[in-house]
PDB file of C-alpha atoms in Angstrom:
ATOM      1  CA  MET A 195      -0.037   0.041   0.010  1.00 47.00           C
ATOM      2  CA  SER A 196       1.429   3.436  -0.968  1.00 48.00           C
ATOM      3  CA  ALA A 197       2.122   5.926   1.774  1.00 47.00           C
ATOM      4  CA  VAL A 198      -0.610   8.289   0.386  1.00 48.00           C
ATOM      5  CA  MET A 199      -3.220   5.476   0.781  1.00 46.00           C
ATOM      6  CA  GLN A 200      -1.854   4.663   4.326  1.00 41.00           C
ATOM      7  CA  THR A 201      -2.349   8.401   5.164  1.00 49.00           C
ATOM      8  CA  PHE A 202      -5.925   8.902   3.911  1.00 56.00           C
ATOM      9  CA  PRO A 203      -7.465   5.301   3.710  1.00 63.00           C
ATOM     10  CA  GLU A 204     -10.472   6.303   5.829  1.00 68.00           C
ATOM     11  CA  ARG A 205     -11.356   9.403   3.725  1.00 65.00           C
ATOM     12  CA  ARG A 206     -10.814   7.594   0.550  1.00 71.00           C
ATOM     13  CA  ARG A 207     -13.191   4.718   1.761  1.00 79.00           C
ATOM     14  CA  GLY A 208     -15.597   7.420   2.786  1.00 80.00           C
ATOM     15  CA  THR A 209     -15.443   9.050  -0.564  1.00 84.00           C
ATOM     16  CA  ALA A 210     -15.833   5.581  -2.448  1.00 90.00           C
ATOM     17  CA  ALA A 211     -18.929   4.862  -0.203  1.00 92.00           C
ATOM     18  CA  LEU A 212     -20.562   8.222  -0.990  1.00 91.00           C
ATOM     19  CA  ILE A 213     -19.906   7.696  -4.728  1.00 94.00           C
ATOM     20  CA  ASP A 214     -21.383   4.204  -4.432  1.00 95.00           C
ATOM     21  CA  GLU A 215     -24.483   5.710  -2.673  1.00 95.00           C
ATOM     22  CA  LEU A 216     -24.793   8.321  -5.484  1.00 95.00           C
ATOM     23  CA  ARG A 217     -24.595   5.897  -8.219  1.00 96.00           C
ATOM     24  CA  LYS A 218     -27.230   3.613  -6.436  1.00 97.00           C
ATOM     25  CA  GLU A 219     -29.635   6.580  -6.007  1.00 96.00           C
ATOM     26  CA  ARG A 220     -28.974   7.736  -9.439  1.00 97.00           C
ATOM     27  CA  HIS A 221     -29.973   4.240 -10.848  1.00 97.00           C
ATOM     28  CA  GLU A 222     -33.112   4.433  -8.777  1.00 97.00           C
ATOM     29  CA  VAL A 223     -33.922   7.814 -10.096  1.00 97.00           C
ATOM     30  CA  TRP A 224     -33.500   6.824 -13.582  1.00 97.00           C
ATOM     31  CA  ALA A 225     -35.484   3.580 -12.979  1.00 97.00           C
ATOM     32  CA  MET A 226     -38.329   5.571 -11.546  1.00 96.00           C
ATOM     33  CA  TYR A 227     -38.224   7.979 -14.214  1.00 97.00           C
ATOM     34  CA  CYS A 228     -38.608   5.302 -16.888  1.00 96.00           C
ATOM     35  CA  ARG A 229     -41.607   3.694 -14.946  1.00 95.00           C
ATOM     36  CA  ILE A 230     -43.275   7.090 -14.964  1.00 94.00           C
ATOM     37  CA  ALA A 231     -42.545   7.626 -18.742  1.00 93.00           C
ATOM     38  CA  GLU A 232     -44.058   4.263 -19.454  1.00 93.00           C
ATOM     39  CA  LEU A 233     -47.520   5.636 -18.034  1.00 91.00           C
ATOM     40  CA  LYS A 234     -48.125   7.681 -21.180  1.00 91.00           C
ATOM     41  CA  PRO A 235     -50.489   8.939 -22.180  1.00 90.00           C
ATOM     42  CA  PHE A 236     -50.558  10.673 -18.875  1.00 90.00           C
ATOM     43  CA  SER A 237     -53.606  11.238 -16.788  1.00 87.00           C
ATOM     44  CA  ALA A 238     -54.396  12.856 -13.488  1.00 84.00           C
ATOM     45  CA  GLY A 239     -55.111   9.419 -11.899  1.00 87.00           C
ATOM     46  CA  LYS A 240     -53.874   8.039  -8.750  1.00 88.00           C
ATOM     47  CA  LYS A 241     -51.109   5.887 -10.141  1.00 89.00           C
ATOM     48  CA  VAL A 242     -49.525   8.775 -11.805  1.00 90.00           C
ATOM     49  CA  GLN A 243     -49.821  11.053  -8.773  1.00 89.00           C
ATOM     50  CA  THR A 244     -48.311   8.376  -6.501  1.00 90.00           C
ATOM     51  CA  ARG A 245     -45.341   7.820  -8.843  1.00 92.00           C
ATOM     52  CA  LEU A 246     -44.672  11.370  -9.302  1.00 92.00           C
ATOM     53  CA  SER A 247     -44.646  12.069  -5.460  1.00 91.00           C
ATOM     54  CA  GLU A 248     -42.304   9.000  -4.949  1.00 93.00           C
ATOM     55  CA  PHE A 249     -40.029  10.151  -7.814  1.00 96.00           C
ATOM     56  CA  SER A 250     -39.827  13.603  -6.579  1.00 94.00           C
ATOM     57  CA  GLN A 251     -38.741  12.784  -3.050  1.00 94.00           C
ATOM     58  CA  LEU A 252     -36.119  10.305  -4.512  1.00 96.00           C
ATOM     59  CA  LEU A 253     -35.029  13.093  -6.920  1.00 97.00           C
ATOM     60  CA  VAL A 254     -34.394  15.539  -4.149  1.00 96.00           C
ATOM     61  CA  ASP A 255     -32.529  13.150  -2.140  1.00 96.00           C
ATOM     62  CA  TYR A 256     -30.392  12.184  -5.278  1.00 96.00           C
ATOM     63  CA  VAL A 257     -29.405  15.768  -6.009  1.00 95.00           C
ATOM     64  CA  SER A 258     -28.954  16.633  -2.268  1.00 95.00           C
ATOM     65  CA  LEU A 259     -26.352  13.740  -1.978  1.00 93.00           C
ATOM     66  CA  TRP A 260     -24.272  15.431  -4.573  1.00 90.00           C
ATOM     67  CA  HIS A 261     -24.367  18.709  -3.123  1.00 86.00           C
ATOM     68  CA  PHE A 262     -24.245  17.864   0.736  1.00 90.00           C
ATOM     69  CA  GLY A 263     -22.182  14.924   0.286  1.00 88.00           C
ATOM     70  CA  ILE A 264     -19.763  14.683  -2.419  1.00 87.00           C
ATOM     71  CA  TYR A 265     -19.252  18.411  -3.242  1.00 85.00           C
ATOM     72  CA  GLU A 266     -19.104  19.265   0.250  1.00 86.00           C
ATOM     73  CA  ARG A 267     -16.405  16.725   0.903  1.00 83.00           C
ATOM     74  CA  LEU A 268     -14.426  18.280  -2.102  1.00 84.00           C
ATOM     75  CA  LEU A 269     -14.526  21.717  -0.430  1.00 81.00           C
ATOM     76  CA  SER A 270     -13.832  20.524   3.075  1.00 83.00           C
ATOM     77  CA  GLY A 271     -10.078  21.749   2.652  1.00 79.00           C
ATOM     78  CA  ASN A 272      -8.680  18.193   2.898  1.00 80.00           C
ATOM     79  CA  GLU A 273      -8.497  17.655  -0.912  1.00 84.00           C
ATOM     80  CA  LYS A 274      -5.135  18.407  -2.200  1.00 86.00           C
ATOM     81  CA  ARG A 275      -5.379  17.666  -5.885  1.00 90.00           C
ATOM     82  CA  GLN A 276      -5.754  21.047  -7.500  1.00 92.00           C
ATOM     83  CA  ALA A 277      -6.651  19.609 -10.960  1.00 93.00           C
ATOM     84  CA  LEU A 278      -9.682  17.900  -9.170  1.00 91.00           C
ATOM     85  CA  LEU A 279     -10.556  21.055  -7.431  1.00 92.00           C
ATOM     86  CA  SER A 280     -10.331  23.072 -10.623  1.00 94.00           C
ATOM     87  CA  VAL A 281     -12.574  20.730 -12.597  1.00 94.00           C
ATOM     88  CA  ALA A 282     -15.078  20.721  -9.658  1.00 92.00           C
ATOM     89  CA  ASN A 283     -15.283  24.419  -9.655  1.00 92.00           C
ATOM     90  CA  GLU A 284     -15.479  24.483 -13.534  1.00 95.00           C
ATOM     91  CA  LEU A 285     -18.485  22.110 -13.695  1.00 94.00           C
ATOM     92  CA  TYR A 286     -20.268  23.327 -10.548  1.00 93.00           C
ATOM     93  CA  PRO A 287     -22.416  25.969 -12.334  1.00 95.00           C
ATOM     94  CA  GLU A 288     -23.737  23.219 -14.762  1.00 96.00           C
ATOM     95  CA  LEU A 289     -24.329  20.959 -11.873  1.00 95.00           C
ATOM     96  CA  SER A 290     -26.181  23.632 -10.127  1.00 95.00           C
ATOM     97  CA  ARG A 291     -28.322  24.336 -13.264  1.00 97.00           C
ATOM     98  CA  THR A 292     -29.259  20.538 -13.271  1.00 97.00           C
ATOM     99  CA  THR A 293     -30.140  20.721  -9.508  1.00 96.00           C
ATOM    100  CA  ASP A 294     -32.338  23.882 -10.168  1.00 97.00           C
ATOM    101  CA  ALA A 295     -34.230  21.898 -12.824  1.00 97.00           C
ATOM    102  CA  ALA A 296     -34.796  18.990 -10.534  1.00 97.00           C
ATOM    103  CA  ILE A 297     -35.967  21.408  -7.779  1.00 96.00           C
ATOM    104  CA  VAL A 298     -38.434  23.120 -10.115  1.00 94.00           C
ATOM    105  CA  PHE A 299     -39.748  19.650 -11.204  1.00 95.00           C
ATOM    106  CA  ASN A 300     -40.043  18.689  -7.565  1.00 94.00           C
ATOM    107  CA  ASP A 301     -41.817  21.883  -6.675  1.00 91.00           C
ATOM    108  CA  LYS A 302     -44.356  21.445  -9.254  1.00 89.00           C
ATOM    109  CA  TYR A 303     -44.959  17.642  -9.006  1.00 88.00           C
ATOM    110  CA  GLU A 304     -44.232  16.471  -5.491  1.00 84.00           C
ATOM    111  CA  HIS A 305     -47.936  17.103  -4.455  1.00 77.00           C
ATOM    112  CA  ALA A 306     -49.012  16.039  -8.044  1.00 65.00           C
ATOM    113  CA  LYS A 307     -52.730  15.845  -7.149  1.00 65.00           C
ATOM    114  CA  ASN A 308     -52.903  19.566  -6.539  1.00 64.00           C
ATOM    115  CA  TYR A 309     -51.004  20.555  -9.734  1.00 67.00           C
ATOM    116  CA  LEU A 310     -51.081  17.644 -12.267  1.00 78.00           C
ATOM    117  CA  THR A 311     -51.645  18.765 -15.731  1.00 83.00           C
ATOM    118  CA  PRO A 312     -51.217  15.784 -17.981  1.00 83.00           C
ATOM    119  CA  SER A 313     -50.350  17.932 -20.914  1.00 85.00           C
ATOM    120  CA  SER A 314     -47.378  19.604 -19.432  1.00 91.00           C
ATOM    121  CA  LEU A 315     -46.080  16.552 -17.694  1.00 92.00           C
ATOM    122  CA  GLU A 316     -44.654  15.003 -20.854  1.00 92.00           C
ATOM    123  CA  GLN A 317     -42.733  18.284 -21.604  1.00 94.00           C
ATOM    124  CA  ASP A 318     -41.563  18.719 -18.127  1.00 94.00           C
ATOM    125  CA  LEU A 319     -40.277  15.053 -17.894  1.00 95.00           C
ATOM    126  CA  SER A 320     -38.530  15.477 -21.173  1.00 96.00           C
ATOM    127  CA  VAL A 321     -36.699  18.761 -19.899  1.00 97.00           C
ATOM    128  CA  LEU A 322     -35.780  17.028 -16.763  1.00 97.00           C
ATOM    129  CA  GLY A 323     -34.481  13.964 -18.611  1.00 97.00           C
ATOM    130  CA  GLU A 324     -32.165  16.329 -20.512  1.00 98.00           C
ATOM    131  CA  HIS A 325     -30.841  17.790 -17.263  1.00 98.00           C
ATOM    132  CA  LEU A 326     -30.359  14.324 -15.754  1.00 97.00           C
ATOM    133  CA  ALA A 327     -28.404  13.054 -18.663  1.00 97.00           C
ATOM    134  CA  ILE A 328     -25.991  16.139 -18.450  1.00 97.00           C
ATOM    135  CA  ARG A 329     -25.773  15.789 -14.550  1.00 97.00           C
ATOM    136  CA  MET A 330     -24.822  12.258 -14.946  1.00 96.00           C
ATOM    137  CA  THR A 331     -22.052  12.914 -17.429  1.00 97.00           C
ATOM    138  CA  LEU A 332     -20.621  15.625 -15.022  1.00 96.00           C
ATOM    139  CA  GLU A 333     -20.986  13.447 -11.834  1.00 95.00           C
ATOM    140  CA  ASP A 334     -19.055  10.542 -13.748  1.00 95.00           C
ATOM    141  CA  LYS A 335     -16.206  13.007 -14.608  1.00 95.00           C
ATOM    142  CA  LEU A 336     -15.732  14.151 -11.105  1.00 93.00           C
ATOM    143  CA  CYS A 337     -16.400  10.729  -9.540  1.00 93.00           C
ATOM    144  CA  ASN A 338     -13.855   9.080 -11.797  1.00 93.00           C
ATOM    145  CA  MET A 339     -11.291  11.828 -10.858  1.00 91.00           C
ATOM    146  CA  LEU A 340     -12.213  11.415  -7.168  1.00 89.00           C
ATOM    147  CA  LEU A 341     -11.498   7.643  -7.404  1.00 89.00           C
ATOM    148  CA  ASN A 342      -8.118   7.971  -9.090  1.00 85.00           C
TER     149      ASN A 342
END
């Protein structure tokens, strides 16, 4: 084992565990997204409302894990790899935009029974899907750098 790994093994394990959790939540978000998309044509029925509420909560948990877990770990002052910090700072605005899109979706659909408009749901899901795809690409870039 290298001297670096002996010095920071617990921190590295913690980072790897956070990344594993992020990837697990991301998979769950995407799976739920697909289950909702399968309900087309959308209606204001109970099944759609229930799935949207569940999805909204999962979506918020997922984006929060990045900001309050992984990104916070990067900014804690313990990360010494300047190239990683530079890339993280460069990508943060775009990650924030994807977070904003998720929050907007959540705010609109968390309590779907009150606001569900089937005609706008398909468009809103499409926009969110585009943001999630961008987010996943950016996360992978940073996570791969964190693990190396």
